[in-house]
Coordinates of C-alpha atoms in Angstrom, one line a residue:
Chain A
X7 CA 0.0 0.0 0.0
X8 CA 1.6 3.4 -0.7
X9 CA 2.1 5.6 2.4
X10 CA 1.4 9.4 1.4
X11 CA 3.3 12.0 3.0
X12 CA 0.9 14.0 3.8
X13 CA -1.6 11.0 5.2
X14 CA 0.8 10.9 7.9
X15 CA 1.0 14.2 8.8
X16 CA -2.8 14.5 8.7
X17 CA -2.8 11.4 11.0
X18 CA 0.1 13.0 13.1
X19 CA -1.8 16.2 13.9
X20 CA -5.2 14.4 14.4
X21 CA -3.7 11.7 17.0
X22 CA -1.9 14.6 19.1
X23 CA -4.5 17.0 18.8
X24 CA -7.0 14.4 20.4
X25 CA -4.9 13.3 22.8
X26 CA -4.5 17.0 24.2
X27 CA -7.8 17.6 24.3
X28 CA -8.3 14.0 26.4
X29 CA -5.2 14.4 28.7
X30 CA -6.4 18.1 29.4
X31 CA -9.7 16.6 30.7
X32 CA -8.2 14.1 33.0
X33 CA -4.7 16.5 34.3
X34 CA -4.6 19.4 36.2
X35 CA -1.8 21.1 34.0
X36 CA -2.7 24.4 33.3
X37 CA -1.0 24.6 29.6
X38 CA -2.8 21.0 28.7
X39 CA -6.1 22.9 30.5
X40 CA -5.2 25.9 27.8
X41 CA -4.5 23.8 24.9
X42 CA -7.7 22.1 25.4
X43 CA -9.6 25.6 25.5
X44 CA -8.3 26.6 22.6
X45 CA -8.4 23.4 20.5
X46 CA -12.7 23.4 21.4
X47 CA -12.7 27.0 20.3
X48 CA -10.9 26.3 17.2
X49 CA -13.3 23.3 16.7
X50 CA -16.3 25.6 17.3
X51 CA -15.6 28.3 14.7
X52 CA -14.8 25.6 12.1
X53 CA -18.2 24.2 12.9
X54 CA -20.0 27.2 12.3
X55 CA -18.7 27.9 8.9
X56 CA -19.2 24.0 8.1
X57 CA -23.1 25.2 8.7
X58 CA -23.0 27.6 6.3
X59 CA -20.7 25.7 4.1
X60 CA -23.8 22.9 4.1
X61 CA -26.2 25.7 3.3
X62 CA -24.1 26.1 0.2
X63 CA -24.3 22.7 -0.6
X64 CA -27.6 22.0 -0.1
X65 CA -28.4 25.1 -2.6
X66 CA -25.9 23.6 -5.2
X67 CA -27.6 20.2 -4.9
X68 CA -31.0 22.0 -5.6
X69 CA -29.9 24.3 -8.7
X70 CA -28.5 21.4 -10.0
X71 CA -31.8 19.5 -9.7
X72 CA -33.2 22.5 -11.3
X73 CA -31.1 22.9 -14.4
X74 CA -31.4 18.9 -15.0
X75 CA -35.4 18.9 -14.5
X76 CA -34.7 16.0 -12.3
X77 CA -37.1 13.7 -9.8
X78 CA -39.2 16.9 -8.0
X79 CA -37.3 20.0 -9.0
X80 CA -40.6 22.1 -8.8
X81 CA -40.1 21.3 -5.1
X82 CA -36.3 22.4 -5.6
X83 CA -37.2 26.1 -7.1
X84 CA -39.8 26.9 -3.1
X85 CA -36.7 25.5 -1.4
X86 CA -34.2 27.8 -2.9
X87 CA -36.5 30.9 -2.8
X88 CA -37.0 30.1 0.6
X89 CA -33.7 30.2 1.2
X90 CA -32.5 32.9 -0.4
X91 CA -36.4 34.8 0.8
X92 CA -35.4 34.2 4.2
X93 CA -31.4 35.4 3.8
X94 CA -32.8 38.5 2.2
X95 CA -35.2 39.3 5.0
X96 CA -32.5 38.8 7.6
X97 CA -30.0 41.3 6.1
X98 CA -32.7 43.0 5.3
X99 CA -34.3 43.3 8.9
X100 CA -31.5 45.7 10.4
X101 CA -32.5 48.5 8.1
X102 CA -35.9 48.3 8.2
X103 CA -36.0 48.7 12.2
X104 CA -36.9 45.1 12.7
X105 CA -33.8 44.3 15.0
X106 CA -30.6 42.8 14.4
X107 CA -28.7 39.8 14.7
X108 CA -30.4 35.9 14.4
X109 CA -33.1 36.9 16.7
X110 CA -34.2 39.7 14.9
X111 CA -38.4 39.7 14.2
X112 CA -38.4 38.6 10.8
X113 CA -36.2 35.5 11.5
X114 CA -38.6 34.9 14.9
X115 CA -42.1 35.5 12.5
X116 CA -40.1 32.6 10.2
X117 CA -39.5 30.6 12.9
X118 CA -42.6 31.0 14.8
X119 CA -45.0 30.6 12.0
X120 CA -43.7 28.6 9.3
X121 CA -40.9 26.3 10.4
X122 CA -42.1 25.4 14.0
X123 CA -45.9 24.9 12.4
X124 CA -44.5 22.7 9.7
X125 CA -42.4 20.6 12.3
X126 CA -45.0 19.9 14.2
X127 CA -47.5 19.2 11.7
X128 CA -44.8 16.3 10.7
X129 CA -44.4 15.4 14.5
X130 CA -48.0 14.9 14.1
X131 CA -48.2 12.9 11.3
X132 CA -45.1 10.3 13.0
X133 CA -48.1 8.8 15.0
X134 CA -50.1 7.9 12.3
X135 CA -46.6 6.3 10.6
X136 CA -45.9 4.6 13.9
X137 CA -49.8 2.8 14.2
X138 CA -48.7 1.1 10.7
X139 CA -45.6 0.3 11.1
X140 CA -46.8 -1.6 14.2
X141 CA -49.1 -3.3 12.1
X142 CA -46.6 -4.2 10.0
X143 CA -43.9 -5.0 12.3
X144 CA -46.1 -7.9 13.2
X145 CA -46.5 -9.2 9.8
X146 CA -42.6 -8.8 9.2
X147 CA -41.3 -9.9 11.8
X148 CA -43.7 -12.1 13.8
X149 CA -41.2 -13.1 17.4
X150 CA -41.2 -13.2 20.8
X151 CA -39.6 -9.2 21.1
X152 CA -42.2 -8.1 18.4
X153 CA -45.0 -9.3 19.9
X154 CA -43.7 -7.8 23.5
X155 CA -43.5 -4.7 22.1
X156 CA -46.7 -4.0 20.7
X157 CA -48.2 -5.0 23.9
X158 CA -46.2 -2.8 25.9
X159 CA -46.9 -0.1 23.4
X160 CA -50.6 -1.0 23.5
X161 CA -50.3 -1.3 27.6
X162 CA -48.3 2.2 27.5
X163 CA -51.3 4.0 25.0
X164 CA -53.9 2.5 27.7
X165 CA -52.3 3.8 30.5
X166 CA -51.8 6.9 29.6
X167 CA -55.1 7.6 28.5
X168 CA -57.8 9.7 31.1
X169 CA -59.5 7.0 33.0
X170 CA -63.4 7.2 31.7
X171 CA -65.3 6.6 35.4
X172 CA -68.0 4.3 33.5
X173 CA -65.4 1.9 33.2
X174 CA -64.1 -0.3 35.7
X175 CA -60.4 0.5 36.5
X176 CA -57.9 -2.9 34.9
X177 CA -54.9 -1.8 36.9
X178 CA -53.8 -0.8 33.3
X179 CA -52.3 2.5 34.8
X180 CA -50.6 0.8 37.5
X181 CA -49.3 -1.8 35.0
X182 CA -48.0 1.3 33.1
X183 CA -46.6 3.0 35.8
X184 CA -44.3 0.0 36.8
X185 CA -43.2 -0.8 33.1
X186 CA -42.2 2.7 32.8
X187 CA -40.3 2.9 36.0
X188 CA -39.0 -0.5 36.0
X189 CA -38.6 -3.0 33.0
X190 CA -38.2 0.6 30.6
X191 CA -35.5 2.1 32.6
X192 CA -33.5 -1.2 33.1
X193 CA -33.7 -1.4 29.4
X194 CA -32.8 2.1 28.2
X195 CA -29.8 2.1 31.0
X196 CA -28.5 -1.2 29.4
X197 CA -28.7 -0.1 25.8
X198 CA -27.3 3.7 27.0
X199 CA -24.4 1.3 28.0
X200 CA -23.9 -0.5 24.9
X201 CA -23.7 3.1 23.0
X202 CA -21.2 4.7 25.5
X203 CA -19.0 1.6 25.6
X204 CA -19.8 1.7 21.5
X205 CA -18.3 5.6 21.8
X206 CA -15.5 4.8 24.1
X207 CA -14.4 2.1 21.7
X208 CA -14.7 4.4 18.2
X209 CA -12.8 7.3 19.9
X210 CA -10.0 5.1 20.7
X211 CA -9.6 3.4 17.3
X212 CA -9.6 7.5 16.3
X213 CA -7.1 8.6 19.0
X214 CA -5.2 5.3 17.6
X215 CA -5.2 6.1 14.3
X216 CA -6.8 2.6 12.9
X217 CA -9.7 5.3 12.0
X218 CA -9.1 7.9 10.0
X219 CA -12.2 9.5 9.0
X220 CA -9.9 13.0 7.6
X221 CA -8.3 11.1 4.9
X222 CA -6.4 8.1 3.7
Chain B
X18 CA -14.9 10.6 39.1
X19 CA -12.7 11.3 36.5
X20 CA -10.3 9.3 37.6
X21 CA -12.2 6.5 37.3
X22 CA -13.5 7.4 33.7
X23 CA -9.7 7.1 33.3
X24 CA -9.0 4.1 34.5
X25 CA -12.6 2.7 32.3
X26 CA -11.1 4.1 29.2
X27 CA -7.3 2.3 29.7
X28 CA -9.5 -0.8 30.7
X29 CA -10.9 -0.6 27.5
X30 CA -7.7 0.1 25.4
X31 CA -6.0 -3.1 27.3
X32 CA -9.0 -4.5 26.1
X33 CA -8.7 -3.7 22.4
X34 CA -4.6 -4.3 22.6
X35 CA -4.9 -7.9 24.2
X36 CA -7.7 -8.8 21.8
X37 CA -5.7 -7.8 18.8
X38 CA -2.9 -9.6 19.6
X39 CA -4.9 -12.7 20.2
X40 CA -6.4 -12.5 17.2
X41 CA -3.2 -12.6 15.0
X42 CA -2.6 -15.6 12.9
X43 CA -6.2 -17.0 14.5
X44 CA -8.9 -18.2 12.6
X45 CA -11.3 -15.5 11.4
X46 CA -13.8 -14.4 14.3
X47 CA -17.2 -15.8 14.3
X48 CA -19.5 -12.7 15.6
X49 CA -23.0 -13.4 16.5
X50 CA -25.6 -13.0 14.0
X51 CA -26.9 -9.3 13.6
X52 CA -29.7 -9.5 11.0
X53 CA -29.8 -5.7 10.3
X54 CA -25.7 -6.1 9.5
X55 CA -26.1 -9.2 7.7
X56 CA -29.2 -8.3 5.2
X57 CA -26.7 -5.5 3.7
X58 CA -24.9 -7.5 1.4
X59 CA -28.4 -8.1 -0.5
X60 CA -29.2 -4.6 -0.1
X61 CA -26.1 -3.3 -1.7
X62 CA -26.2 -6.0 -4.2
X63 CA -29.6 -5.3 -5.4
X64 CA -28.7 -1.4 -6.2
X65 CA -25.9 -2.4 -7.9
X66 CA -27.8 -5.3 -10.4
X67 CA -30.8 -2.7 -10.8
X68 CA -29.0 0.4 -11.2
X69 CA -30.3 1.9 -9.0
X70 CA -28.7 4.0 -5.7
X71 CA -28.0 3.2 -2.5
X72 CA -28.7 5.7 0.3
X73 CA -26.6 6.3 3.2
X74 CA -27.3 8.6 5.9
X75 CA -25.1 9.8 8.7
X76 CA -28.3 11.1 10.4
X77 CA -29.6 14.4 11.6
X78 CA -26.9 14.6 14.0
X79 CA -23.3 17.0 14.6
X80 CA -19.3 16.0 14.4
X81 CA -18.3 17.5 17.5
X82 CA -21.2 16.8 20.0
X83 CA -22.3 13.9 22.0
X84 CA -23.1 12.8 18.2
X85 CA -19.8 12.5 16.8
X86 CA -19.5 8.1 17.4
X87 CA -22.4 7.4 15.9
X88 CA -21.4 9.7 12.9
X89 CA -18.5 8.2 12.5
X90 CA -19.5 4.7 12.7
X91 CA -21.7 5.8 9.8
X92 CA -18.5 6.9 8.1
X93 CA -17.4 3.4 8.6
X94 CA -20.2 1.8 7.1
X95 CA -20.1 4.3 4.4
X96 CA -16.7 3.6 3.4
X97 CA -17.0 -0.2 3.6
X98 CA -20.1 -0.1 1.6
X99 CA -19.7 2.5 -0.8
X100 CA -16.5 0.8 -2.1
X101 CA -19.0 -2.1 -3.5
X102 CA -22.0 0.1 -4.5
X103 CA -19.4 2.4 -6.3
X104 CA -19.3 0.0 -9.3
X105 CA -23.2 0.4 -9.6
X106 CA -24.3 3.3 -12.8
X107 CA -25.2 5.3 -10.2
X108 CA -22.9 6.0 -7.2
X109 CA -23.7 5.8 -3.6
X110 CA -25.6 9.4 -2.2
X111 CA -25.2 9.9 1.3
X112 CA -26.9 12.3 3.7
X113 CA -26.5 14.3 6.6
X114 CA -28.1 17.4 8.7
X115 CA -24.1 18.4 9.7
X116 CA -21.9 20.5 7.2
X117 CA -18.7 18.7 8.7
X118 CA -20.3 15.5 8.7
X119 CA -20.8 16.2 4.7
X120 CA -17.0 17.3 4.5
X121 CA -15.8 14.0 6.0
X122 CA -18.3 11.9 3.8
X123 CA -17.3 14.0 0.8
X124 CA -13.9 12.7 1.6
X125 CA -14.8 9.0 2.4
X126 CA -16.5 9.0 -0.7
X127 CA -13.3 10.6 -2.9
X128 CA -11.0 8.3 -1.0
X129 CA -13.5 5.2 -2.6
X130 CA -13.0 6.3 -5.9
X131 CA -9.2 7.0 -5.7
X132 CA -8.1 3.2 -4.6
X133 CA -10.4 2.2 -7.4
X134 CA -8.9 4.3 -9.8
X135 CA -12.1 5.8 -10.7
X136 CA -11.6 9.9 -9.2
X137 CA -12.8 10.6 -12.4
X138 CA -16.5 9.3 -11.5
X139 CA -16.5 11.1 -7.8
X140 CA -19.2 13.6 -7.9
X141 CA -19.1 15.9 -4.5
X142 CA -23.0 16.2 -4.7
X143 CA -23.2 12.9 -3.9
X144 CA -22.4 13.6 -0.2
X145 CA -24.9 16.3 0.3
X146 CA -26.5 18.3 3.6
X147 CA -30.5 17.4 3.2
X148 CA -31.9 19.9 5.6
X149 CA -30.5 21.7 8.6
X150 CA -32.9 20.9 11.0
X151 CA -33.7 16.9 11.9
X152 CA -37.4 17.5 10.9
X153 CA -36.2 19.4 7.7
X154 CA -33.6 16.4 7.1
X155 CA -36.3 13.8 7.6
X156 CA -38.5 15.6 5.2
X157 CA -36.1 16.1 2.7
X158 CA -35.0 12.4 2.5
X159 CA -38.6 11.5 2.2
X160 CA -38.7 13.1 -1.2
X161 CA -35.0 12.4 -2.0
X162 CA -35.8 8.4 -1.7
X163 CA -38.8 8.6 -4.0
X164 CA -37.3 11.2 -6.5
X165 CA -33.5 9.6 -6.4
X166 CA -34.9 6.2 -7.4
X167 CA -33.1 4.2 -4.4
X168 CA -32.8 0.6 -4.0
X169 CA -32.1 0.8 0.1
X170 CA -31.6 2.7 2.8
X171 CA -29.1 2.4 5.4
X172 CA -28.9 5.0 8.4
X173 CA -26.4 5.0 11.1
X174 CA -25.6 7.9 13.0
X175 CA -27.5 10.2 15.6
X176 CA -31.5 10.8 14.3
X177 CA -34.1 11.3 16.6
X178 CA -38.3 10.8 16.0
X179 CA -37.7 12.3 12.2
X180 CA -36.2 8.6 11.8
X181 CA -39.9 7.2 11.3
X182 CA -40.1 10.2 8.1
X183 CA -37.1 8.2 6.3
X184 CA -38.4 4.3 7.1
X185 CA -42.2 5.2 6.3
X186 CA -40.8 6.6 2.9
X187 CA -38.2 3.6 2.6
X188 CA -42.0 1.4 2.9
X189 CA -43.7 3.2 0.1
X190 CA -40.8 2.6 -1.8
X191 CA -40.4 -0.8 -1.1
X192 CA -37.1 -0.8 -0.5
X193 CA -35.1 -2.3 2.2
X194 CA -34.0 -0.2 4.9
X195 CA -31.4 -0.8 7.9
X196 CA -31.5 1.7 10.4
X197 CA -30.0 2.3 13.9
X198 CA -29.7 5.3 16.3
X199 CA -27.6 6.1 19.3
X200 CA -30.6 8.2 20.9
X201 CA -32.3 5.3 22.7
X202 CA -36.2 6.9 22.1
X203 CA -35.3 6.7 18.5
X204 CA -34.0 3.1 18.8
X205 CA -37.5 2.2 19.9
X206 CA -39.8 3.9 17.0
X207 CA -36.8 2.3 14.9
X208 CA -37.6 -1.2 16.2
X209 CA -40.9 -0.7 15.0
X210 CA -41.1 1.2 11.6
X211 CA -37.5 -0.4 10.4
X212 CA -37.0 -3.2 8.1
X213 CA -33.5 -4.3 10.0
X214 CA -33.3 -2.4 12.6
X215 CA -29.8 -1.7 14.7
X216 CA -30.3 -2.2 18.4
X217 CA -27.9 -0.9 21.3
X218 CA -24.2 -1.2 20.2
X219 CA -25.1 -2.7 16.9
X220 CA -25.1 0.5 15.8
X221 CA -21.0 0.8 16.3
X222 CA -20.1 -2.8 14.5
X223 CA -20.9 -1.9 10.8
X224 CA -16.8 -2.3 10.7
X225 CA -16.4 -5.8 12.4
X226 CA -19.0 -7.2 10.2
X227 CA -18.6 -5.8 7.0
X228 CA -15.4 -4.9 6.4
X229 CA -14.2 -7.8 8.8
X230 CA -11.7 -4.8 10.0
X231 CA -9.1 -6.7 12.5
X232 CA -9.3 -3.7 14.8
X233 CA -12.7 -3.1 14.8
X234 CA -13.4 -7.1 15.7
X235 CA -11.0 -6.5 18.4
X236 CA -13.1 -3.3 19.5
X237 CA -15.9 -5.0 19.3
X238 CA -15.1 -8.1 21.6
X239 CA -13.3 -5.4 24.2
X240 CA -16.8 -4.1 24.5
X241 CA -18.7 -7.2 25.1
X242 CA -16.0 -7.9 28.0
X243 CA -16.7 -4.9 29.4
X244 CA -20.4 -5.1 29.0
X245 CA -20.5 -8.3 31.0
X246 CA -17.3 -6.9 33.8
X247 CA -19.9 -3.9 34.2
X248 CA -23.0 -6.0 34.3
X249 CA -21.3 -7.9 37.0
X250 CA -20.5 -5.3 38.8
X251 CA -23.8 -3.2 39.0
X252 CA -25.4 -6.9 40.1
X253 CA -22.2 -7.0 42.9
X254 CA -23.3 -3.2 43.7
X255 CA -26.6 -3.8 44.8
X256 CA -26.2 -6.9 46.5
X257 CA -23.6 -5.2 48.5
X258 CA -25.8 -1.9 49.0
X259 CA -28.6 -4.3 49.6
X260 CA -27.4 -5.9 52.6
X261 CA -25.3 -3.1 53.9
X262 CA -21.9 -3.6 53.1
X263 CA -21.9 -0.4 51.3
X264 CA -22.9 2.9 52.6

């Protein structure tokens, strides 16, 4: 396999740099401690201009898709006028006395009344999604964990809905109340284990350099 | 505390170390059977015999939060993968709600091409942000699967609820879709609405199973260890706390 310079200096820089930033978590050395500070600011500014960087890129996918005609570039054309509609406002907002900065009041009316009434019109729709998939989870996958599910989900639903006082009370809350507390928690602590030990194990094969997600 | 997150991590490395030096000159590692893991052979198969793309998808989450493993174990999978779907007419597209996440796929995806001597058929779109916001992301790759003609979708990374968005769509499609997520809640609607879906650490073994990547078998096996030492130990705990030999 050829070994390129510059791969190794890449992997070099990325190895030390994480190890800094690690060693400045666990000693009390005030240069490591300063190193560290720096390293996360660093990390933070490049962050911010990868946001805008993918705002680019999700317009040049989008113009593309318009000058091919592709699969739903009518769609393409609202979401770049949107885009730039909504850049234009922004810059826009400081001179027309409607406040500066990201929380000036044309960015809040956006947020307010179109993307946070669209979102949860989607969140809506995800129970509707879920009630089918249930359905069809048992027809897929007919076992012992499907089946336990979509009781406990069914269970869960029950328990959580207002108790009608015609009715006569099944202990269905109760039986929710301790599957929530109980079974759920053990569960969700035992799979929150898997992913940290899951997270542990990825960093050090990155602070190791058998990863190297910045280049060959 | 920190001193004993310390001590966990070298644990771990030790771990990884004596594993890997076991494993030298061994016969090749027999891992337990992970359905999700093992259905992507077909999946990737299928695009590449239909022409058709495959869609990977980092998920809705950030390089440089409490996001940036699963991310990267997408990365993983993306790499292995992509360097067999490559072949297909039409390449690989991958998503992501993360600008850097799209840099480093970007790059995963170029470094494909170059070792098959094939830079010449890397196109940068390929890797692409799909909304900024998870619910924008999950709508967007809604419409991407229909419009993009896929064959199968595989997620691994960080996505929350918007996950259901991408599976119902990879339904209507009729496509096969393999999907895990490192936020638990998410894990659960995925149990349901996915076709194969990742559960717990699944999620980080994409490596040991597809690429049969030495150091990621010996990752993985240093993690079962410690799952079972840890185990052990909370069970010890409250035995101990239970009859009062702890405070």
């Amino acid at each position: 396999m050829k070994i390129r310079f510059w791969g190794i200096v890449l992997t070099a820089i990325a190895v030390s740099v994480g190890l800094i930033t690690l060693l400045g978590y666990f000693v009390n050395v005030p240069v490591l401690l300063g190193l560290r500070l720096q390293f996360v600011a660093w990390a933070s500014i490049l962050a911010a201009v990868a946001v805008g960087l993918g705002a680019l890129n999700l317009l040049g996918v989008h113009l593309k898709k318009i000058s091919d005609q592709s699969g739903g570039w009518l769609y393409s054309i609202f979401l770049v006028l949107s885009l730039l509609g909504v850049i234009g406002a922004s810059m826009a907002a400081p001179f027309l006395g409607m406040g500066s900065g990201p929380a000036n009041t044309t960015n809040a009316w956006v947020f307010k009344y179109i993307v946070a009434a669209v979102g949860t019109a989607l969140s809506g729709l995800l129970i509707f999604f879920l009630v089918f998939a249930g359905y069809r989870l048992l027809r897929r996958r007919p076992s012992v964990a499907s089946v336990t599910f979509l009781i406990v989900a069914l269970v869960s639903i029950l328990g959580m809905a207002p108790q009608l006082p015609e009715l006569p009370d099944l202990g269905l809350r109760d039986l929710w109340i301790w599957i929530s507390q109980v079974p759920a928690v053990a569960g969700a602590r035992g799979v929150l284990l898997g992913i940290a030990l899951g997270v542990i194990a990825t960093g050090l094969r990155i602070l190791l350099a058998v990863d190297r997600p910045y280049g060959e | 505390m920190l001193e004993l997150g310390f001590v966990f991590l070298f644990a771990i490395l030790i771990g990884v170390f004596t594993a890997l030096g076991r494993r030298r000159g061994a016969r090749p590692a027999a891992l337990r059977p992970v359905e999700a893991l093992q259905s992507l052979p077909d999946t990737v198969g299928q695009a590449v015999e239909t022409g058709r793309r495959l869609h990977i998808s980092l998920g809705s989450g950030t390089i440089g939060d409490m996001d940036t493993a699963a991310a990267l174990a997408g990365l993983t999978v993306l790499d292995q993968i992509s360097a067999v779907a490559a072949v297909s007419d039409k390449p690989p597209v991958v998503t992501t709600a993360d600008g850097t996440a799209m840099f480093l796929a970007q790059d995963t995806l170029r470094n494909v091409y170059e070792r098959q001597n094939a830079s010449q058929r890397y196109d940068p779109t390929s890797a692409r942000v799909a909304g900024l916001s998870p619910m924008s992301f999950g709508a967007a790759v809604t419409t991407m699967i229909k419009d993009e003609s896929v064959a199968g979708t595989v997620l691994v990374g960080s996505v929350g609820p918007e996950a259901v968005l991408i599976t119902e769509a990879g339904s209507r499609a009729n496509i096969n879709t393999v999907a895990g997520s490192s936020d638990p809640s998410a894990q659960a609607l995925l149990f349901a609405a996915a076709d194969n879906p990742l559960v717990g650490e699944d999620l980080f073994a994409g490596g040991a199973y597809i690429g049969r990547l030495p150091a990621h078998i010996a990752s993985l096996r240093a993690q079962d260890v410690m799952r079972i030492l840890i185990g052990l130990a909370i069970v010890v705990g409250v035995i101990a706390k239970t009859f009062g030999f702890l405070p």
